[in-house]
mmCIF file of C-alpha atoms and ligand atoms in Angstrom:
data_model
loop_
_atom_site.group_PDB
_atom_site.id
_atom_site.type_symbol
_atom_site.label_atom_id
_atom_site.label_comp_id
_atom_site.label_asym_id
_atom_site.label_seq_id
_atom_site.Cartn_x
_atom_site.Cartn_y
_atom_site.Cartn_z
ATOM 1 C CA MET A 1 -41.898 -93.641 -38.737
ATOM 2 C CA ASP A 2 -41.837 -89.892 -39.199
ATOM 3 C CA LEU A 3 -44.906 -90.219 -41.391
ATOM 4 C CA SER A 4 -47.131 -90.735 -38.393
ATOM 5 C CA LEU A 5 -46.025 -87.445 -36.844
ATOM 6 C CA PRO A 6 -47.531 -84.013 -37.466
ATOM 7 C CA ASN A 7 -45.250 -81.929 -39.618
ATOM 8 C CA ARG A 8 -42.075 -80.639 -38.061
ATOM 9 C CA THR A 9 -42.970 -76.961 -38.149
ATOM 10 C CA ILE A 10 -46.241 -77.635 -36.359
ATOM 11 C CA MET A 11 -44.520 -79.761 -33.739
ATOM 12 C CA GLN A 12 -41.838 -77.159 -33.206
ATOM 13 C CA ARG A 13 -44.389 -74.416 -32.764
ATOM 14 C CA ALA A 14 -46.393 -76.558 -30.328
ATOM 15 C CA PHE A 15 -43.266 -77.350 -28.347
ATOM 16 C CA TYR A 16 -42.035 -73.777 -28.084
ATOM 17 C CA ASN A 17 -45.560 -72.584 -27.216
ATOM 18 C CA LYS A 18 -45.928 -75.307 -24.549
ATOM 19 C CA ASP A 19 -49.152 -76.286 -26.265
ATOM 20 C CA HIS A 20 -51.159 -78.826 -24.251
ATOM 21 C CA ASN A 21 -53.240 -79.779 -27.272
ATOM 22 C CA PHE A 22 -50.378 -81.880 -28.592
ATOM 23 C CA GLU A 23 -50.042 -83.989 -25.476
ATOM 24 C CA GLY A 24 -49.543 -87.636 -26.287
ATOM 25 C CA LEU A 25 -49.107 -87.001 -30.005
ATOM 26 C CA PHE A 26 -45.372 -86.684 -29.901
ATOM 27 C CA TYR A 27 -42.350 -86.309 -27.623
ATOM 28 C CA ILE A 28 -39.206 -84.243 -27.963
ATOM 29 C CA GLY A 29 -35.716 -85.552 -27.389
ATOM 30 C CA VAL A 30 -33.010 -83.047 -26.523
ATOM 31 C CA ARG A 31 -29.709 -84.242 -27.988
ATOM 32 C CA THR A 32 -27.521 -82.083 -25.787
ATOM 33 C CA THR A 33 -28.920 -83.483 -22.545
ATOM 34 C CA GLY A 34 -30.176 -86.901 -23.628
ATOM 35 C CA ILE A 35 -33.551 -86.111 -22.058
ATOM 36 C CA PHE A 36 -37.012 -86.300 -23.582
ATOM 37 C CA CYS A 37 -40.054 -84.145 -22.829
ATOM 38 C CA ARG A 38 -43.740 -83.667 -23.447
ATOM 39 C CA PRO A 39 -44.665 -80.916 -25.914
ATOM 40 C CA SER A 40 -45.977 -78.797 -23.036
ATOM 41 C CA CYS A 41 -42.870 -79.105 -20.850
ATOM 42 C CA PRO A 42 -42.572 -75.906 -18.782
ATOM 43 C CA ALA A 43 -38.765 -76.175 -18.505
ATOM 44 C CA ARG A 44 -36.486 -73.847 -20.455
ATOM 45 C CA LYS A 45 -36.625 -74.857 -24.117
ATOM 46 C CA PRO A 46 -33.513 -76.092 -25.928
ATOM 47 C CA LYS A 47 -32.289 -74.774 -29.255
ATOM 48 C CA LYS A 48 -34.133 -75.914 -32.358
ATOM 49 C CA GLU A 49 -31.130 -77.665 -33.835
ATOM 50 C CA ASN A 50 -30.775 -79.877 -30.776
ATOM 51 C CA ILE A 51 -34.212 -81.431 -30.737
ATOM 52 C CA GLU A 52 -35.694 -84.498 -32.370
ATOM 53 C CA PHE A 53 -39.241 -85.818 -32.403
ATOM 54 C CA PHE A 54 -40.647 -89.167 -31.364
ATOM 55 C CA TYR A 55 -44.162 -90.446 -31.703
ATOM 56 C CA SER A 56 -44.037 -92.560 -28.568
ATOM 57 C CA THR A 57 -42.300 -92.758 -25.231
ATOM 58 C CA ARG A 58 -41.176 -96.203 -26.283
ATOM 59 C CA GLU A 59 -39.328 -94.866 -29.284
ATOM 60 C CA ALA A 60 -37.630 -92.175 -27.216
ATOM 61 C CA LEU A 61 -36.618 -94.720 -24.579
ATOM 62 C CA LEU A 62 -35.292 -97.146 -27.164
ATOM 63 C CA GLN A 63 -33.229 -94.380 -28.709
ATOM 64 C CA GLY A 64 -31.612 -93.897 -25.323
ATOM 65 C CA PHE A 65 -33.363 -90.790 -24.044
ATOM 66 C CA ARG A 66 -34.231 -90.364 -20.369
ATOM 67 C CA PRO A 67 -37.529 -88.916 -19.144
ATOM 68 C CA CYS A 68 -37.484 -85.236 -18.129
ATOM 69 C CA LYS A 69 -37.752 -84.544 -14.417
ATOM 70 C CA VAL A 70 -39.886 -81.478 -14.957
ATOM 71 C CA CYS A 71 -42.655 -82.763 -17.236
ATOM 72 C CA HIS A 72 -42.508 -86.516 -16.476
ATOM 73 C CA PRO A 73 -43.283 -87.787 -19.975
ATOM 74 C CA LEU A 74 -43.669 -91.335 -18.673
ATOM 75 C CA ASN A 75 -46.830 -90.400 -16.846
ATOM 76 C CA LYS A 76 -49.935 -90.062 -18.899
ATOM 77 C CA MET A 77 -51.324 -86.542 -18.742
ATOM 78 C CA GLY A 78 -53.808 -86.126 -15.894
ATOM 79 C CA ASP A 79 -53.335 -89.758 -14.974
ATOM 80 C CA THR A 80 -50.300 -89.861 -12.740
ATOM 81 C CA PRO A 81 -50.308 -93.148 -10.897
ATOM 82 C CA ASP A 82 -49.483 -92.158 -7.348
ATOM 83 C CA TRP A 83 -48.365 -95.637 -6.471
ATOM 84 C CA LEU A 84 -45.728 -95.638 -9.221
ATOM 85 C CA GLN A 85 -44.356 -92.119 -8.909
ATOM 86 C CA PRO A 86 -41.863 -92.884 -6.115
ATOM 87 C CA LEU A 87 -40.433 -95.750 -8.176
ATOM 88 C CA LEU A 88 -40.079 -93.612 -11.307
ATOM 89 C CA ASP A 89 -38.363 -90.935 -9.210
ATOM 90 C CA GLU A 90 -36.012 -93.451 -7.720
ATOM 91 C CA ILE A 91 -35.021 -94.850 -11.115
ATOM 92 C CA GLN A 92 -34.548 -91.327 -12.381
ATOM 93 C CA GLU A 93 -32.145 -90.576 -9.524
ATOM 94 C CA HIS A 94 -30.324 -93.899 -9.808
ATOM 95 C CA PRO A 95 -30.544 -95.253 -13.365
ATOM 96 C CA ASP A 96 -28.050 -97.948 -12.422
ATOM 97 C CA ILE A 97 -30.336 -99.392 -9.759
ATOM 98 C CA ARG A 98 -31.283 -103.066 -9.831
ATOM 99 C CA MET A 99 -34.934 -103.894 -9.316
ATOM 100 C CA LYS A 100 -35.866 -107.464 -8.781
ATOM 101 C CA ASP A 101 -39.374 -108.533 -7.828
ATOM 102 C CA SER A 102 -38.285 -108.686 -4.199
ATOM 103 C CA ASP A 103 -37.047 -105.092 -4.399
ATOM 104 C CA LEU A 104 -40.411 -104.004 -5.753
ATOM 105 C CA ARG A 105 -42.248 -105.837 -3.007
ATOM 106 C CA GLN A 106 -40.017 -104.154 -0.451
ATOM 107 C CA ARG A 107 -41.375 -100.881 -1.798
ATOM 108 C CA SER A 108 -44.911 -102.213 -1.390
ATOM 109 C CA LEU A 109 -45.283 -102.587 -5.151
ATOM 110 C CA GLU A 110 -46.850 -105.590 -6.799
ATOM 111 C CA PRO A 111 -44.347 -106.673 -9.513
ATOM 112 C CA ASN A 112 -47.095 -107.739 -11.922
ATOM 113 C CA ARG A 113 -48.801 -104.408 -11.611
ATOM 114 C CA VAL A 114 -45.545 -102.594 -12.419
ATOM 115 C CA ARG A 115 -44.906 -104.838 -15.417
ATOM 116 C CA ARG A 116 -48.407 -104.382 -16.760
ATOM 117 C CA TRP A 117 -48.153 -100.610 -16.431
ATOM 118 C CA PHE A 118 -44.932 -100.429 -18.441
ATOM 119 C CA LYS A 119 -46.213 -102.780 -21.113
ATOM 120 C CA LYS A 120 -49.495 -100.924 -21.417
ATOM 121 C CA HIS A 121 -48.216 -97.361 -21.333
ATOM 122 C CA HIS A 122 -44.864 -97.718 -23.019
ATOM 123 C CA GLY A 123 -44.973 -101.028 -24.875
ATOM 124 C CA ILE A 124 -41.737 -102.068 -23.222
ATOM 125 C CA THR A 125 -41.097 -104.450 -20.337
ATOM 126 C CA PHE A 126 -40.050 -103.041 -16.987
ATOM 127 C CA GLN A 127 -36.664 -104.776 -17.102
ATOM 128 C CA ALA A 128 -36.076 -103.566 -20.657
ATOM 129 C CA PHE A 129 -36.868 -100.074 -19.427
ATOM 130 C CA LEU A 130 -34.309 -100.379 -16.624
ATOM 131 C CA ARG A 131 -31.632 -101.689 -19.001
ATOM 132 C CA ALA A 132 -32.277 -98.945 -21.519
ATOM 133 C CA GLN A 133 -32.032 -96.323 -18.764
ATOM 134 C CA LYS A 134 -28.789 -97.735 -17.466
ATOM 135 C CA ILE A 135 -27.026 -98.037 -20.793
ATOM 136 C CA SER A 136 -28.356 -94.724 -21.990
ATOM 137 C CA ARG A 137 -27.037 -92.985 -18.921
ATOM 138 C CA ALA A 138 -23.603 -94.504 -19.302
ATOM 139 C CA PHE A 139 -23.498 -93.375 -22.892
ATOM 140 C CA GLY A 140 -25.437 -90.213 -22.361
ATOM 141 C CA GLN A 141 -22.645 -88.968 -20.176
ATOM 142 C CA ILE A 142 -20.213 -89.722 -22.900
ATOM 143 C CA ARG A 143 -22.098 -88.505 -25.889
ATOM 144 C CA TYR A 144 -23.490 -85.460 -24.193
ATOM 145 C CA GLY A 145 -20.838 -85.146 -21.483
ATOM 146 C CA ASP A 146 -19.435 -81.803 -20.465
ATOM 147 C CA LYS A 147 -16.721 -80.093 -22.425
ATOM 148 C CA VAL A 148 -13.874 -81.055 -20.113
ATOM 149 C CA ILE A 149 -14.645 -84.717 -20.497
ATOM 150 C CA GLU A 150 -15.037 -84.351 -24.230
ATOM 151 C CA ALA A 151 -11.655 -82.689 -24.450
ATOM 152 C CA ALA A 152 -10.034 -85.359 -22.316
ATOM 153 C CA TYR A 153 -11.704 -87.938 -24.460
ATOM 154 C CA ASP A 154 -10.268 -86.498 -27.650
ATOM 155 C CA SER A 155 -6.772 -86.597 -26.236
ATOM 156 C CA GLY A 156 -6.810 -90.303 -25.499
ATOM 157 C CA TYR A 157 -8.165 -92.567 -22.879
ATOM 158 C CA GLU A 158 -5.362 -92.370 -20.305
ATOM 159 C CA SER A 159 -6.634 -89.019 -19.177
ATOM 160 C CA LEU A 160 -10.137 -90.240 -18.881
ATOM 161 C CA SER A 161 -10.204 -91.643 -15.399
ATOM 162 C CA GLY A 162 -13.208 -89.671 -14.187
ATOM 163 C CA PHE A 163 -15.045 -90.416 -17.332
ATOM 164 C CA THR A 164 -14.400 -94.135 -17.355
ATOM 165 C CA GLU A 165 -15.142 -94.197 -13.646
ATOM 166 C CA SER A 166 -18.631 -92.967 -14.326
ATOM 167 C CA PHE A 167 -18.936 -95.551 -17.046
ATOM 168 C CA LYS A 168 -17.928 -98.200 -14.576
ATOM 169 C CA LYS A 169 -20.374 -96.931 -12.018
ATOM 170 C CA THR A 170 -23.276 -97.111 -14.383
ATOM 171 C CA THR A 171 -22.425 -100.309 -16.223
ATOM 172 C CA GLY A 172 -20.317 -102.227 -13.727
ATOM 173 C CA PHE A 173 -17.440 -102.550 -16.170
ATOM 174 C CA SER A 174 -13.970 -101.472 -15.221
ATOM 175 C CA PRO A 175 -12.258 -98.671 -17.017
ATOM 176 C CA VAL A 176 -8.992 -99.294 -18.801
ATOM 177 C CA LYS A 177 -6.145 -99.835 -16.394
ATOM 178 C CA SER A 178 -3.106 -99.811 -18.596
ATOM 179 C CA SER A 179 -2.342 -99.027 -22.163
ATOM 180 C CA GLN A 180 -0.921 -102.519 -22.696
ATOM 181 C CA GLN A 181 -4.314 -104.031 -22.315
ATOM 182 C CA GLN A 182 -6.451 -104.845 -25.329
ATOM 183 C CA VAL A 183 -9.292 -102.449 -25.703
ATOM 184 C CA ILE A 184 -12.759 -103.051 -27.032
ATOM 185 C CA MET A 185 -14.372 -99.838 -28.112
ATOM 186 C CA VAL A 186 -18.080 -99.498 -27.459
ATOM 187 C CA THR A 187 -20.550 -97.078 -28.938
ATOM 188 C CA ARG A 188 -24.254 -96.545 -29.432
ATOM 189 C CA ILE A 189 -25.865 -96.620 -32.827
ATOM 190 C CA ALA A 190 -29.348 -95.325 -33.540
ATOM 191 C CA THR A 191 -31.447 -97.506 -35.849
ATOM 192 C CA PRO A 192 -35.121 -97.468 -36.846
ATOM 193 C CA LEU A 193 -35.537 -100.368 -34.404
ATOM 194 C CA GLY A 194 -34.037 -98.536 -31.461
ATOM 195 C CA GLN A 195 -30.665 -97.950 -29.973
ATOM 196 C CA MET A 196 -28.001 -100.582 -30.539
ATOM 197 C CA LEU A 197 -24.715 -101.130 -28.805
ATOM 198 C CA ALA A 198 -21.730 -101.865 -31.021
ATOM 199 C CA ALA A 199 -18.311 -103.087 -29.924
ATOM 200 C CA ALA A 200 -15.128 -103.375 -31.933
ATOM 201 C CA SER A 201 -11.696 -104.765 -31.203
ATOM 202 C CA GLU A 202 -8.648 -103.905 -33.260
ATOM 203 C CA LYS A 203 -9.615 -106.643 -35.679
ATOM 204 C CA GLY A 204 -13.239 -105.848 -36.312
ATOM 205 C CA ILE A 205 -16.793 -105.701 -35.031
ATOM 206 C CA CYS A 206 -17.312 -108.119 -32.156
ATOM 207 C CA LEU A 207 -20.779 -107.141 -30.935
ATOM 208 C CA LEU A 208 -23.948 -105.516 -32.216
ATOM 209 C CA GLU A 209 -26.998 -105.779 -30.026
ATOM 210 C CA PHE A 210 -30.100 -103.835 -28.991
ATOM 211 C CA THR A 211 -29.487 -101.925 -25.771
ATOM 212 C CA ASP A 212 -32.649 -103.221 -24.135
ATOM 213 C CA ARG A 213 -31.758 -106.847 -24.743
ATOM 214 C CA ARG A 214 -31.737 -108.987 -21.634
ATOM 215 C CA MET A 215 -28.539 -110.845 -22.575
ATOM 216 C CA LEU A 216 -26.543 -107.718 -23.281
ATOM 217 C CA GLU A 217 -24.706 -107.426 -19.985
ATOM 218 C CA ARG A 218 -23.800 -111.082 -19.985
ATOM 219 C CA GLN A 219 -22.573 -110.842 -23.555
ATOM 220 C CA LEU A 220 -20.388 -107.860 -22.765
ATOM 221 C CA LYS A 221 -18.844 -109.669 -19.813
ATOM 222 C CA LYS A 222 -18.250 -112.711 -21.978
ATOM 223 C CA LEU A 223 -16.624 -110.582 -24.624
ATOM 224 C CA LYS A 224 -14.278 -109.108 -22.056
ATOM 225 C CA THR A 225 -13.079 -112.509 -20.877
ATOM 226 C CA ASP A 226 -12.946 -114.062 -24.343
ATOM 227 C CA LEU A 227 -10.841 -111.286 -25.793
ATOM 228 C CA LYS A 228 -9.028 -110.530 -22.524
ATOM 229 C CA ALA A 229 -9.808 -106.907 -23.071
ATOM 230 C CA GLU A 230 -11.331 -103.909 -21.381
ATOM 231 C CA LEU A 231 -14.401 -102.129 -22.624
ATOM 232 C CA LEU A 232 -14.159 -98.469 -23.268
ATOM 233 C CA PRO A 233 -16.709 -96.104 -24.731
ATOM 234 C CA GLY A 234 -15.233 -94.419 -27.733
ATOM 235 C CA ASN A 235 -14.637 -94.555 -31.407
ATOM 236 C CA SER A 236 -13.273 -97.195 -33.739
ATOM 237 C CA PRO A 237 -12.668 -96.967 -37.467
ATOM 238 C CA TYR A 238 -15.090 -99.884 -37.849
ATOM 239 C CA PHE A 239 -17.990 -97.931 -36.399
ATOM 240 C CA LYS A 240 -18.108 -95.553 -39.317
ATOM 241 C CA LEU A 241 -18.308 -98.458 -41.739
ATOM 242 C CA LEU A 242 -20.871 -100.201 -39.598
ATOM 243 C CA ASN A 243 -23.048 -97.116 -39.354
ATOM 244 C CA GLN A 244 -22.899 -96.578 -43.060
ATOM 245 C CA GLN A 245 -23.742 -100.165 -43.935
ATOM 246 C CA LEU A 246 -26.543 -100.411 -41.382
ATOM 247 C CA ASN A 247 -28.005 -97.247 -42.792
ATOM 248 C CA GLU A 248 -27.973 -98.690 -46.282
ATOM 249 C CA TYR A 249 -29.423 -101.933 -44.998
ATOM 250 C CA PHE A 250 -32.359 -100.228 -43.297
ATOM 251 C CA LYS A 251 -33.011 -98.243 -46.451
ATOM 252 C CA GLY A 252 -33.180 -101.523 -48.357
ATOM 253 C CA LYS A 253 -30.095 -100.612 -50.343
ATOM 254 C CA ARG A 254 -27.770 -103.236 -48.934
ATOM 255 C CA THR A 255 -28.321 -106.975 -48.888
ATOM 256 C CA GLU A 256 -24.919 -108.068 -47.619
ATOM 257 C CA PHE A 257 -22.543 -106.656 -45.068
ATOM 258 C CA ASP A 258 -18.897 -106.254 -45.833
ATOM 259 C CA LEU A 259 -17.230 -105.786 -42.452
ATOM 260 C CA PRO A 260 -14.463 -107.570 -40.576
ATOM 261 C CA LEU A 261 -16.139 -109.555 -37.798
ATOM 262 C CA VAL A 262 -14.588 -110.994 -34.690
ATOM 263 C CA MET A 263 -16.570 -114.001 -33.512
ATOM 264 C CA THR A 264 -15.926 -115.201 -30.004
ATOM 265 C CA GLY A 265 -17.369 -118.496 -28.818
ATOM 266 C CA THR A 266 -16.960 -122.252 -29.027
ATOM 267 C CA ALA A 267 -16.011 -124.019 -32.263
ATOM 268 C CA PHE A 268 -19.599 -125.228 -32.587
ATOM 269 C CA GLN A 269 -21.056 -121.750 -32.108
ATOM 270 C CA LYS A 270 -18.715 -120.323 -34.714
ATOM 271 C CA LYS A 271 -19.695 -123.051 -37.135
ATOM 272 C CA VAL A 272 -23.373 -122.216 -36.614
ATOM 273 C CA TRP A 273 -22.776 -118.475 -37.024
ATOM 274 C CA LYS A 274 -20.775 -119.017 -40.216
ATOM 275 C CA GLU A 275 -23.643 -121.060 -41.569
ATOM 276 C CA LEU A 276 -26.105 -118.307 -40.647
ATOM 277 C CA GLN A 277 -24.130 -115.900 -42.795
ATOM 278 C CA GLY A 278 -24.850 -118.166 -45.743
ATOM 279 C CA ILE A 279 -28.621 -117.653 -45.550
ATOM 280 C CA PRO A 280 -29.379 -115.239 -48.368
ATOM 281 C CA TYR A 281 -31.066 -111.896 -47.809
ATOM 282 C CA GLY A 282 -34.846 -112.033 -47.855
ATOM 283 C CA THR A 283 -35.081 -115.776 -47.306
ATOM 284 C CA THR A 284 -35.777 -117.810 -44.201
ATOM 285 C CA ARG A 285 -34.780 -121.215 -42.965
ATOM 286 C CA SER A 286 -36.097 -123.393 -40.144
ATOM 287 C CA TYR A 287 -33.951 -124.528 -37.235
ATOM 288 C CA GLY A 288 -34.297 -128.095 -38.563
ATOM 289 C CA GLU A 289 -33.102 -127.109 -42.030
ATOM 290 C CA GLN A 290 -30.227 -125.218 -40.480
ATOM 291 C CA ALA A 291 -29.178 -128.248 -38.402
ATOM 292 C CA GLU A 292 -29.403 -130.415 -41.509
ATOM 293 C CA GLN A 293 -27.281 -127.962 -43.451
ATOM 294 C CA LEU A 294 -24.668 -128.298 -40.738
ATOM 295 C CA GLY A 295 -24.803 -132.065 -41.053
ATOM 296 C CA GLN A 296 -26.119 -132.320 -37.509
ATOM 297 C CA LYS A 297 -29.739 -133.181 -37.971
ATOM 298 C CA GLU A 298 -30.196 -134.293 -34.381
ATOM 299 C CA ALA A 299 -28.708 -131.102 -32.933
ATOM 300 C CA VAL A 300 -31.656 -128.771 -33.590
ATOM 301 C CA ARG A 301 -31.787 -127.511 -30.024
ATOM 302 C CA ALA A 302 -28.063 -126.879 -29.809
ATOM 303 C CA VAL A 303 -28.227 -125.018 -33.109
ATOM 304 C CA ALA A 304 -31.133 -122.907 -31.869
ATOM 305 C CA ARG A 305 -29.205 -122.124 -28.704
ATOM 306 C CA ALA A 306 -26.111 -121.106 -30.669
ATOM 307 C CA ASN A 307 -28.307 -118.807 -32.765
ATOM 308 C CA GLY A 308 -29.508 -117.208 -29.565
ATOM 309 C CA ASP A 309 -25.924 -116.673 -28.454
ATOM 310 C CA ASN A 310 -25.128 -114.705 -31.579
ATOM 311 C CA LYS A 311 -23.527 -111.421 -30.460
ATOM 312 C CA ILE A 312 -23.593 -109.693 -33.813
ATOM 313 C CA ALA A 313 -27.270 -109.134 -34.579
ATOM 314 C CA ILE A 314 -28.482 -108.283 -38.096
ATOM 315 C CA ILE A 315 -25.025 -108.798 -39.645
ATOM 316 C CA ILE A 316 -25.003 -112.445 -38.646
ATOM 317 C CA PRO A 317 -28.629 -112.874 -39.655
ATOM 318 C CA CYS A 318 -30.086 -115.111 -36.956
ATOM 319 C CA HIS A 319 -33.371 -113.318 -37.656
ATOM 320 C CA ARG A 320 -33.650 -115.370 -40.858
ATOM 321 C CA VAL A 321 -34.211 -118.572 -38.914
ATOM 322 C CA ILE A 322 -37.827 -119.348 -38.069
ATOM 323 C CA GLY A 323 -39.866 -122.209 -36.629
ATOM 324 C CA ALA A 324 -40.695 -125.272 -38.721
ATOM 325 C CA ASN A 325 -44.340 -124.175 -38.896
ATOM 326 C CA GLY A 326 -43.385 -120.785 -40.308
ATOM 327 C CA LYS A 327 -43.829 -119.078 -36.927
ATOM 328 C CA LEU A 328 -41.279 -116.451 -36.008
ATOM 329 C CA VAL A 329 -40.398 -117.890 -32.562
ATOM 330 C CA GLY A 330 -37.559 -116.552 -30.447
ATOM 331 C CA TYR A 331 -35.427 -113.514 -31.122
ATOM 332 C CA GLY A 332 -33.178 -111.877 -28.561
ATOM 333 C CA GLY A 333 -34.120 -108.392 -29.655
ATOM 334 C CA GLY A 334 -37.850 -109.188 -29.507
ATOM 335 C CA LEU A 335 -40.188 -110.687 -32.072
ATOM 336 C CA TRP A 336 -41.393 -107.311 -33.325
ATOM 337 C CA ARG A 337 -37.852 -106.567 -34.454
ATOM 338 C CA LYS A 338 -37.495 -109.932 -36.141
ATOM 339 C CA GLN A 339 -40.756 -109.283 -37.937
ATOM 340 C CA TYR A 340 -39.589 -105.842 -39.032
ATOM 341 C CA LEU A 341 -36.285 -107.161 -40.380
ATOM 342 C CA LEU A 342 -37.922 -109.985 -42.312
ATOM 343 C CA ASN A 343 -40.590 -107.670 -43.660
ATOM 344 C CA LEU A 344 -37.962 -105.244 -44.829
ATOM 345 C CA GLU A 345 -35.866 -107.913 -46.521
ATOM 346 C CA ILE A 346 -38.688 -109.855 -48.122
ATOM 347 C CA GLN A 347 -40.359 -106.759 -49.494
ATOM 348 C CA LYS A 348 -37.129 -105.342 -50.902
ATOM 349 C CA LYS A 349 -36.193 -108.666 -52.373
ATOM 350 C CA PHE A 350 -39.597 -109.032 -53.949
ATOM 351 C CA LEU A 351 -39.476 -105.562 -55.451
ATOM 352 C CA LYS A 352 -36.036 -106.277 -56.802
ATOM 353 C CA THR A 353 -36.974 -109.604 -58.411
ATOM 354 C CA ASN A 354 -40.051 -107.946 -59.802
ATOM 355 C CA GLU A 355 -37.943 -105.232 -61.338
ATOM 356 C CA GLU A 356 -35.585 -107.759 -62.808
ATOM 357 C CA LYS A 357 -38.346 -109.833 -64.307
ATOM 358 C CA SER A 358 -40.227 -106.631 -65.153
ATOM 359 C CA LEU A 359 -43.382 -108.123 -63.773
ATOM 360 C CA LYS A 360 -46.278 -105.796 -63.374
ATOM 361 C CA GLN A 361 -48.221 -107.830 -60.829
ATOM 362 C CA PRO A 362 -48.204 -106.565 -57.243
ATOM 363 C CA PRO A 363 -46.670 -108.927 -54.666
ATOM 364 C CA ALA A 364 -49.008 -111.853 -54.050
ATOM 365 C CA ARG A 365 -50.219 -112.230 -50.494
ATOM 366 C CA GLU A 366 -49.296 -115.891 -50.621
ATOM 367 C CA HIS A 367 -45.679 -114.993 -50.892
ATOM 368 C CA PHE A 368 -45.635 -113.232 -47.554
ATOM 369 C CA ARG A 369 -47.709 -115.872 -45.865
ATOM 370 C CA ASN A 370 -45.325 -118.600 -46.929
ATOM 371 C CA SER A 371 -42.269 -116.725 -45.920
ATOM 372 C CA PHE A 372 -43.218 -116.177 -42.324
ATOM 373 C CA GLN A 373 -46.232 -116.083 -40.158
ATOM 374 C CA THR A 374 -47.017 -114.247 -37.005
HETATM 375 ZN ZN1 ZN B 401 -39.615 -81.746 -19.833
#
């Protein structure tokens, strides 16, 4: 992804010189504040070591950054839609706000117009944008929170009332009430496909999902009831492992995950998820084939639904299941992510088999076409 950006030195110079010529080419995320800016942002510039570059607003949003209030990176330069500005301001002030179609209409906004604007300008749906803002704020406060909170955080969660209170306010989840209660630790993980939310109990990873996913809130609530536990932002020894293995996976250096998983769901769901784990890296299977494998040929729909309820994306590879006609069909994290994951796996697998067979032929186009279609 970095390849499509101008080189870092040039971007840095442009950013520190507030150069308007680089408008729209890239955006700058400030790690210490969790905010992202245009290159020409007139606000005081952060230190070099705290910035990162993005080629699109979408990428910055998916990595959990919030738009700067000074330079408004969500508005196209010289093309500020007056009708949308009040809404953007409102969301900025209250990232935890809910915005249904009726709420938009109350503000004299046509919901379809709002949706189209987000899709067109940021390649992300309006609701996905709201979810990303909400989660990123909850975690932004934690990751980038002030020193006092950080210190309290290091000393254990009992002293974290203010901190968990803000988490509750932004996510709607209660902070830990007593130390007897089971705790599910939650953290954010940056991946090439955007920010993910990971959760771990004492026994292992129990959730891994993209932060803009529609089901995320419901899944977190479900997790809480299933494990009779409270959610708390923080660290778990499993996160380090998870980070490391995801990193290797995205670099094409890992084909299997070796992590303790905690699956919560019905017996049928667990059976389906176990079966999913048996689909080898770089291969795909149709929902029908999967149902057959489970010995429940007639249960294709139920199997597809259980796939959709998978809470541990990528590791339980529901992305490897495609439609009977080779079409990608549904994926909770969005079809573009499914496509990316399959591309990654199939290409790596092909290169590897090629190496092993020491074939000199480049990958045949047929191979890709048969594996999945868009
Ligand atoms: Zn700015």
